[in-house]
PDB file of C-alpha atoms in Angstrom:
ATOM      1  CA  ASP A   1     170.470 -56.643  58.080  1.00 67.00           C
ATOM      2  CA  ALA A   2     170.703 -58.503  61.469  1.00 80.00           C
ATOM      3  CA  GLY A   3     169.047 -55.627  63.264  1.00 94.00           C
ATOM      4  CA  VAL A   4     169.939 -53.843  66.237  1.00 97.00           C
ATOM      5  CA  ILE A   5     172.411 -55.907  68.229  1.00 98.00           C
ATOM      6  CA  GLN A   6     172.942 -55.713  71.898  1.00 98.00           C
ATOM      7  CA  SER A   7     175.148 -57.658  74.140  1.00 97.00           C
ATOM      8  CA  PRO A   8     175.035 -59.358  76.727  1.00 98.00           C
ATOM      9  CA  ARG A   9     171.480 -60.576  76.865  1.00 97.00           C
ATOM     10  CA  HIS A  10     171.777 -61.124  80.507  1.00 98.00           C
ATOM     11  CA  GLU A  11     173.953 -59.883  83.072  1.00 97.00           C
ATOM     12  CA  VAL A  12     173.989 -60.596  86.788  1.00 98.00           C
ATOM     13  CA  THR A  13     176.603 -58.624  88.709  1.00 97.00           C
ATOM     14  CA  GLU A  14     177.360 -57.474  92.441  1.00 97.00           C
ATOM     15  CA  MET A  15     176.587 -54.141  93.901  1.00 97.00           C
ATOM     16  CA  GLY A  16     179.416 -51.938  93.111  1.00 97.00           C
ATOM     17  CA  GLN A  17     180.928 -53.461  90.106  1.00 98.00           C
ATOM     18  CA  GLU A  18     181.161 -51.956  86.638  1.00 98.00           C
ATOM     19  CA  VAL A  19     178.878 -52.992  84.053  1.00 98.00           C
ATOM     20  CA  THR A  20     179.181 -52.046  80.378  1.00 98.00           C
ATOM     21  CA  LEU A  21     176.430 -52.821  77.734  1.00 98.00           C
ATOM     22  CA  ARG A  22     176.994 -52.957  74.234  1.00 98.00           C
ATOM     23  CA  CYS A  23     174.955 -51.969  71.039  1.00 98.00           C
ATOM     24  CA  LYS A  24     175.589 -52.311  67.392  1.00 98.00           C
ATOM     25  CA  PRO A  25     172.869 -49.975  65.551  1.00 97.00           C
ATOM     26  CA  ILE A  26     171.462 -50.734  62.287  1.00 96.00           C
ATOM     27  CA  SER A  27     174.052 -49.607  59.141  1.00 94.00           C
ATOM     28  CA  GLY A  28     172.950 -46.423  57.723  1.00 92.00           C
ATOM     29  CA  HIS A  29     170.762 -45.125  60.727  1.00 93.00           C
ATOM     30  CA  ASN A  30     172.019 -41.874  62.352  1.00 92.00           C
ATOM     31  CA  SER A  31     170.367 -42.011  65.584  1.00 92.00           C
ATOM     32  CA  LEU A  32     170.958 -44.171  68.586  1.00 95.00           C
ATOM     33  CA  PHE A  33     168.912 -44.091  71.725  1.00 95.00           C
ATOM     34  CA  TRP A  34     169.325 -46.067  75.260  1.00 97.00           C
ATOM     35  CA  TYR A  35     166.336 -46.520  76.925  1.00 97.00           C
ATOM     36  CA  ARG A  36     165.651 -48.324  80.542  1.00 97.00           C
ATOM     37  CA  GLN A  37     162.677 -50.542  81.102  1.00 97.00           C
ATOM     38  CA  THR A  38     161.139 -51.344  84.395  1.00 96.00           C
ATOM     39  CA  MET A  39     157.385 -52.599  85.414  1.00 91.00           C
ATOM     40  CA  MET A  40     157.078 -49.347  87.540  1.00 91.00           C
ATOM     41  CA  ARG A  41     158.310 -46.604  85.154  1.00 91.00           C
ATOM     42  CA  GLY A  42     157.903 -48.272  81.756  1.00 93.00           C
ATOM     43  CA  LEU A  43     160.418 -47.249  78.875  1.00 95.00           C
ATOM     44  CA  GLU A  44     162.633 -44.143  79.867  1.00 94.00           C
ATOM     45  CA  LEU A  45     164.779 -42.493  77.600  1.00 93.00           C
ATOM     46  CA  LEU A  46     168.409 -42.387  79.096  1.00 95.00           C
ATOM     47  CA  ILE A  47     170.370 -40.663  76.332  1.00 94.00           C
ATOM     48  CA  TYR A  48     170.228 -40.203  72.693  1.00 91.00           C
ATOM     49  CA  PHE A  49     172.897 -39.982  69.780  1.00 94.00           C
ATOM     50  CA  ASN A  50     172.833 -38.067  66.430  1.00 91.00           C
ATOM     51  CA  ASN A  51     175.534 -38.740  64.076  1.00 93.00           C
ATOM     52  CA  ASN A  52     177.686 -40.099  66.946  1.00 94.00           C
ATOM     53  CA  VAL A  53     177.253 -36.874  69.125  1.00 93.00           C
ATOM     54  CA  PRO A  54     175.307 -36.974  72.367  1.00 92.00           C
ATOM     55  CA  ILE A  55     172.302 -34.776  72.089  1.00 88.00           C
ATOM     56  CA  ASP A  56     170.339 -35.016  75.174  1.00 87.00           C
ATOM     57  CA  ASP A  57     171.494 -37.043  78.102  1.00 88.00           C
ATOM     58  CA  SER A  58     169.060 -35.695  80.564  1.00 87.00           C
ATOM     59  CA  GLY A  59     167.466 -39.070  81.118  1.00 89.00           C
ATOM     60  CA  MET A  60     170.728 -40.313  82.848  1.00 93.00           C
ATOM     61  CA  PRO A  61     169.733 -41.034  86.190  1.00 87.00           C
ATOM     62  CA  GLU A  62     173.024 -39.982  87.707  1.00 86.00           C
ATOM     63  CA  ASP A  63     176.934 -39.651  87.052  1.00 91.00           C
ATOM     64  CA  ARG A  64     177.363 -43.311  87.736  1.00 96.00           C
ATOM     65  CA  PHE A  65     175.887 -43.599  84.289  1.00 97.00           C
ATOM     66  CA  SER A  66     177.988 -42.941  81.026  1.00 97.00           C
ATOM     67  CA  ALA A  67     177.425 -43.606  77.480  1.00 97.00           C
ATOM     68  CA  LYS A  68     179.752 -43.251  74.367  1.00 97.00           C
ATOM     69  CA  MET A  69     179.456 -43.810  70.521  1.00 97.00           C
ATOM     70  CA  PRO A  70     183.038 -43.819  69.170  1.00 97.00           C
ATOM     71  CA  ASN A  71     181.886 -44.551  65.680  1.00 96.00           C
ATOM     72  CA  ALA A  72     178.603 -45.161  63.589  1.00 95.00           C
ATOM     73  CA  SER A  73     178.492 -48.744  64.323  1.00 96.00           C
ATOM     74  CA  PHE A  74     179.050 -49.068  68.117  1.00 97.00           C
ATOM     75  CA  SER A  75     177.766 -47.603  71.257  1.00 98.00           C
ATOM     76  CA  THR A  76     178.330 -48.385  75.238  1.00 98.00           C
ATOM     77  CA  LEU A  77     176.413 -47.612  78.155  1.00 98.00           C
ATOM     78  CA  LYS A  78     178.539 -48.015  81.510  1.00 98.00           C
ATOM     79  CA  ILE A  79     177.227 -47.989  85.026  1.00 97.00           C
ATOM     80  CA  GLN A  80     180.016 -47.815  87.538  1.00 97.00           C
ATOM     81  CA  PRO A  81     179.466 -48.354  90.365  1.00 96.00           C
ATOM     82  CA  SER A  82     176.280 -50.493  90.044  1.00 97.00           C
ATOM     83  CA  GLU A  83     173.588 -50.809  92.253  1.00 97.00           C
ATOM     84  CA  PRO A  84     170.519 -52.886  92.787  1.00 97.00           C
ATOM     85  CA  ARG A  85     168.035 -50.198  91.738  1.00 96.00           C
ATOM     86  CA  ASP A  86     169.840 -50.150  88.517  1.00 97.00           C
ATOM     87  CA  SER A  87     168.290 -53.754  87.817  1.00 98.00           C
ATOM     88  CA  ALA A  88     166.050 -53.522  84.486  1.00 98.00           C
ATOM     89  CA  VAL A  89     166.023 -54.310  80.978  1.00 98.00           C
ATOM     90  CA  TYR A  90     168.070 -51.948  79.075  1.00 98.00           C
ATOM     91  CA  PHE A  91     167.161 -51.259  75.207  1.00 98.00           C
ATOM     92  CA  CYS A  92     169.068 -49.667  72.539  1.00 98.00           C
ATOM     93  CA  ALA A  93     167.380 -48.477  69.262  1.00 96.00           C
ATOM     94  CA  SER A  94     168.411 -46.932  66.016  1.00 95.00           C
ATOM     95  CA  SER A  95     166.505 -44.869  63.317  1.00 93.00           C
ATOM     96  CA  LEU A  96     166.889 -42.465  60.573  1.00 87.00           C
ATOM     97  CA  ALA A  97     166.382 -38.910  62.371  1.00 73.00           C
ATOM     98  CA  GLN A  98     163.682 -36.470  61.383  1.00 63.00           C
ATOM     99  CA  THR A  99     161.778 -38.773  59.303  1.00 63.00           C
ATOM    100  CA  GLY A 100     159.185 -39.866  61.817  1.00 66.00           C
ATOM    101  CA  GLN A 101     160.138 -43.493  60.892  1.00 79.00           C
ATOM    102  CA  GLY A 102     160.259 -45.802  63.802  1.00 91.00           C
ATOM    103  CA  TYR A 103     162.661 -47.055  66.133  1.00 94.00           C
ATOM    104  CA  THR A 104     164.320 -50.326  65.659  1.00 96.00           C
ATOM    105  CA  PHE A 105     165.062 -51.898  69.105  1.00 97.00           C
ATOM    106  CA  GLY A 106     167.559 -54.505  70.227  1.00 98.00           C
ATOM    107  CA  SER A 107     166.440 -57.357  72.153  1.00 97.00           C
ATOM    108  CA  GLY A 108     167.719 -55.667  75.099  1.00 98.00           C
ATOM    109  CA  THR A 109     169.978 -56.664  78.130  1.00 98.00           C
ATOM    110  CA  ARG A 110     168.447 -57.769  81.338  1.00 98.00           C
ATOM    111  CA  LEU A 111     170.597 -56.448  83.929  1.00 98.00           C
ATOM    112  CA  THR A 112     170.222 -57.649  87.764  1.00 98.00           C
ATOM    113  CA  VAL A 113     172.483 -56.373  90.287  1.00 98.00           C
ATOM    114  CA  VAL A 114     172.565 -58.089  93.734  1.00 97.00           C
TER     115      VAL A 114
ATOM    116  CA  SER B   1     155.867 -31.408  80.464  1.00 71.00           C
ATOM    117  CA  GLN B   2     154.556 -33.542  77.974  1.00 75.00           C
ATOM    118  CA  LYS B   3     152.985 -36.768  79.392  1.00 84.00           C
ATOM    119  CA  ILE B   4     151.485 -39.889  77.616  1.00 90.00           C
ATOM    120  CA  GLU B   5     148.965 -42.387  79.268  1.00 90.00           C
ATOM    121  CA  GLN B   6     147.595 -45.722  78.228  1.00 91.00           C
ATOM    122  CA  ASN B   7     144.606 -46.012  80.347  1.00 77.00           C
ATOM    123  CA  SER B   8     144.158 -49.721  80.262  1.00 79.00           C
ATOM    124  CA  GLU B   9     146.977 -51.914  81.849  1.00 85.00           C
ATOM    125  CA  ALA B  10     145.591 -55.115  80.451  1.00 93.00           C
ATOM    126  CA  LEU B  11     142.654 -55.979  77.961  1.00 94.00           C
ATOM    127  CA  ASN B  12     141.055 -59.324  77.592  1.00 96.00           C
ATOM    128  CA  ILE B  13     138.978 -59.987  74.376  1.00 96.00           C
ATOM    129  CA  GLN B  14     137.742 -63.089  72.789  1.00 97.00           C
ATOM    130  CA  GLU B  15     139.131 -64.348  69.367  1.00 97.00           C
ATOM    131  CA  GLY B  16     137.506 -62.778  66.389  1.00 97.00           C
ATOM    132  CA  LYS B  17     136.488 -59.618  68.350  1.00 97.00           C
ATOM    133  CA  THR B  18     137.768 -55.970  67.650  1.00 97.00           C
ATOM    134  CA  ALA B  19     140.451 -54.973  70.297  1.00 96.00           C
ATOM    135  CA  THR B  20     140.508 -51.200  71.029  1.00 97.00           C
ATOM    136  CA  LEU B  21     143.593 -49.413  72.934  1.00 97.00           C
ATOM    137  CA  THR B  22     143.661 -46.001  74.005  1.00 97.00           C
ATOM    138  CA  CYS B  23     146.469 -43.357  74.102  1.00 96.00           C
ATOM    139  CA  ASN B  24     146.101 -39.890  75.736  1.00 95.00           C
ATOM    140  CA  TYR B  25     148.715 -37.274  75.972  1.00 92.00           C
ATOM    141  CA  THR B  26     148.569 -33.821  77.644  1.00 88.00           C
ATOM    142  CA  ASN B  27     150.026 -30.327  76.517  1.00 79.00           C
ATOM    143  CA  TYR B  28     150.773 -29.763  72.961  1.00 78.00           C
ATOM    144  CA  SER B  29     149.774 -32.069  69.916  1.00 80.00           C
ATOM    145  CA  PRO B  30     152.874 -33.981  68.615  1.00 86.00           C
ATOM    146  CA  ALA B  31     153.500 -33.945  65.108  1.00 86.00           C
ATOM    147  CA  TYR B  32     153.040 -37.560  64.741  1.00 90.00           C
ATOM    148  CA  LEU B  33     152.085 -40.671  67.012  1.00 92.00           C
ATOM    149  CA  GLN B  34     153.580 -44.092  66.620  1.00 95.00           C
ATOM    150  CA  TRP B  35     152.251 -47.377  68.103  1.00 97.00           C
ATOM    151  CA  TYR B  36     154.376 -50.578  68.939  1.00 98.00           C
ATOM    152  CA  ARG B  37     154.084 -54.108  69.877  1.00 98.00           C
ATOM    153  CA  GLN B  38     156.116 -55.682  72.565  1.00 98.00           C
ATOM    154  CA  ASP B  39     156.599 -59.326  73.156  1.00 97.00           C
ATOM    155  CA  PRO B  40     157.699 -60.784  76.129  1.00 95.00           C
ATOM    156  CA  GLY B  41     161.538 -60.924  76.365  1.00 94.00           C
ATOM    157  CA  ARG B  42     161.800 -58.887  72.980  1.00 96.00           C
ATOM    158  CA  GLY B  43     162.256 -55.205  72.340  1.00 97.00           C
ATOM    159  CA  PRO B  44     159.453 -53.290  70.963  1.00 98.00           C
ATOM    160  CA  VAL B  45     158.541 -53.547  67.311  1.00 97.00           C
ATOM    161  CA  PHE B  46     157.291 -50.516  65.202  1.00 96.00           C
ATOM    162  CA  LEU B  47     153.731 -50.909  63.598  1.00 97.00           C
ATOM    163  CA  LEU B  48     152.476 -47.595  62.494  1.00 95.00           C
ATOM    164  CA  LEU B  49     152.904 -43.899  62.297  1.00 94.00           C
ATOM    165  CA  ILE B  50     150.267 -41.380  62.205  1.00 94.00           C
ATOM    166  CA  ARG B  51     150.579 -37.724  61.447  1.00 92.00           C
ATOM    167  CA  GLU B  52     148.926 -34.828  63.170  1.00 89.00           C
ATOM    168  CA  ASN B  53     147.051 -34.114  59.629  1.00 90.00           C
ATOM    169  CA  GLU B  54     145.941 -37.716  59.335  1.00 92.00           C
ATOM    170  CA  LYS B  55     142.508 -38.581  60.827  1.00 88.00           C
ATOM    171  CA  GLU B  56     143.036 -42.307  60.389  1.00 96.00           C
ATOM    172  CA  LYS B  57     145.653 -44.837  59.096  1.00 95.00           C
ATOM    173  CA  ARG B  58     145.174 -48.531  58.185  1.00 96.00           C
ATOM    174  CA  LYS B  59     147.480 -51.449  57.884  1.00 94.00           C
ATOM    175  CA  GLU B  60     146.104 -54.834  57.313  1.00 95.00           C
ATOM    176  CA  ARG B  61     143.784 -55.589  60.457  1.00 97.00           C
ATOM    177  CA  LEU B  62     145.287 -52.455  62.154  1.00 97.00           C
ATOM    178  CA  LYS B  63     143.701 -49.107  62.561  1.00 97.00           C
ATOM    179  CA  VAL B  64     144.821 -46.149  64.189  1.00 98.00           C
ATOM    180  CA  THR B  65     143.005 -42.964  64.588  1.00 97.00           C
ATOM    181  CA  PHE B  66     144.437 -39.474  66.013  1.00 95.00           C
ATOM    182  CA  ASP B  67     142.204 -37.000  67.285  1.00 93.00           C
ATOM    183  CA  THR B  68     144.272 -33.803  67.987  1.00 90.00           C
ATOM    184  CA  THR B  69     140.797 -32.087  69.687  1.00 91.00           C
ATOM    185  CA  LEU B  70     140.495 -35.057  72.383  1.00 92.00           C
ATOM    186  CA  LYS B  71     144.365 -35.328  72.477  1.00 92.00           C
ATOM    187  CA  GLN B  72     143.860 -39.128  71.841  1.00 94.00           C
ATOM    188  CA  SER B  73     144.926 -41.889  69.641  1.00 95.00           C
ATOM    189  CA  LEU B  74     142.772 -45.136  69.229  1.00 97.00           C
ATOM    190  CA  PHE B  75     144.490 -48.306  68.116  1.00 97.00           C
ATOM    191  CA  HIS B  76     142.086 -51.165  66.718  1.00 98.00           C
ATOM    192  CA  ILE B  77     142.945 -54.529  65.761  1.00 98.00           C
ATOM    193  CA  THR B  78     140.061 -56.267  64.073  1.00 97.00           C
ATOM    194  CA  ALA B  79     139.241 -59.884  63.618  1.00 98.00           C
ATOM    195  CA  SER B  80     141.680 -60.404  66.508  1.00 97.00           C
ATOM    196  CA  GLN B  81     143.854 -63.661  66.868  1.00 97.00           C
ATOM    197  CA  PRO B  82     145.689 -65.390  69.997  1.00 97.00           C
ATOM    198  CA  ALA B  83     148.687 -64.399  68.266  1.00 98.00           C
ATOM    199  CA  ASP B  84     147.885 -60.702  68.528  1.00 98.00           C
ATOM    200  CA  SER B  85     148.353 -61.253  72.157  1.00 98.00           C
ATOM    201  CA  ALA B  86     151.232 -58.810  73.270  1.00 98.00           C
ATOM    202  CA  THR B  87     151.866 -55.590  74.993  1.00 97.00           C
ATOM    203  CA  TYR B  88     151.260 -52.327  72.721  1.00 98.00           C
ATOM    204  CA  LEU B  89     152.855 -49.090  73.397  1.00 97.00           C
ATOM    205  CA  CYS B  90     152.159 -45.724  71.992  1.00 96.00           C
ATOM    206  CA  ALA B  91     154.790 -43.117  71.649  1.00 95.00           C
ATOM    207  CA  ILE B  92     155.100 -39.378  70.596  1.00 92.00           C
ATOM    208  CA  PRO B  93     158.131 -37.083  70.234  1.00 87.00           C
ATOM    209  CA  TYR B  94     158.703 -34.372  72.555  1.00 78.00           C
ATOM    210  CA  GLY B  95     160.681 -31.392  71.760  1.00 65.00           C
ATOM    211  CA  GLY B  96     158.616 -30.460  68.542  1.00 51.00           C
ATOM    212  CA  SER B  97     158.309 -32.766  65.260  1.00 46.00           C
ATOM    213  CA  GLN B  98     161.827 -34.255  65.848  1.00 55.00           C
ATOM    214  CA  GLY B  99     163.481 -35.554  68.543  1.00 63.00           C
ATOM    215  CA  ASN B 100     163.151 -38.661  71.268  1.00 81.00           C
ATOM    216  CA  LEU B 101     160.112 -40.335  71.702  1.00 89.00           C
ATOM    217  CA  ILE B 102     158.461 -40.948  75.065  1.00 91.00           C
ATOM    218  CA  PHE B 103     156.593 -44.082  75.440  1.00 94.00           C
ATOM    219  CA  GLY B 104     153.245 -44.974  77.330  1.00 94.00           C
ATOM    220  CA  LYS B 105     153.697 -47.809  79.752  1.00 95.00           C
ATOM    221  CA  GLY B 106     151.564 -49.952  77.326  1.00 95.00           C
ATOM    222  CA  THR B 107     148.605 -51.973  77.489  1.00 96.00           C
ATOM    223  CA  LYS B 108     148.793 -55.845  77.652  1.00 96.00           C
ATOM    224  CA  LEU B 109     146.152 -57.700  75.286  1.00 97.00           C
ATOM    225  CA  SER B 110     145.109 -60.796  75.760  1.00 97.00           C
ATOM    226  CA  VAL B 111     143.108 -62.806  73.026  1.00 98.00           C
ATOM    227  CA  LYS B 112     141.610 -65.783  73.992  1.00 96.00           C
ATOM    228  CA  PRO B 113     140.313 -68.605  71.689  1.00 94.00           C
TER     229      PRO B 113
END
């Protein structure tokens, strides 16, 4: 298994533009998580899905952020419109829910909004 | 609300010594606690899980303890090597035994040769 695959690895965009981050979880994992990491706040959970259904999106900063999981092998995180304060590293992770197993993280997308 | 804290932002030790990292949490004791390693430019990598009924867990040179009275976990790396240099994160579930993980901000460990 190639692990959790995220794309793009780096994204530089102008303020106001739409940004879409993509994630392919590990086959067979039924939970998927989107986290954001900054120096100031560390890793923050944005949203998580269980069996493709959004369970908790209370970490999504505001309505500019949205996430979808149309099937078990793909998820997107969209920011529209983007702002400079959205600059961070965004991680996707997957796991088998309710087993206490560790998460498998992707390599992240470093987003810079100028 | 549940909070998780890693007291040291950075820890510098000499090769061969034992590194000890601390993780504290507030409020209720979680059903388990996890430790991760993160290298620059990479995502966190799962290392160990310890459950609330386990006092200690070992994996090769790693040892984790879990003290629900102190609300604390200690992470030890024995015979440390420069290759152990990384940021180490602890994480606990919130919302009971299942659910999401919240992470500490991490401790950056540097092992000098």
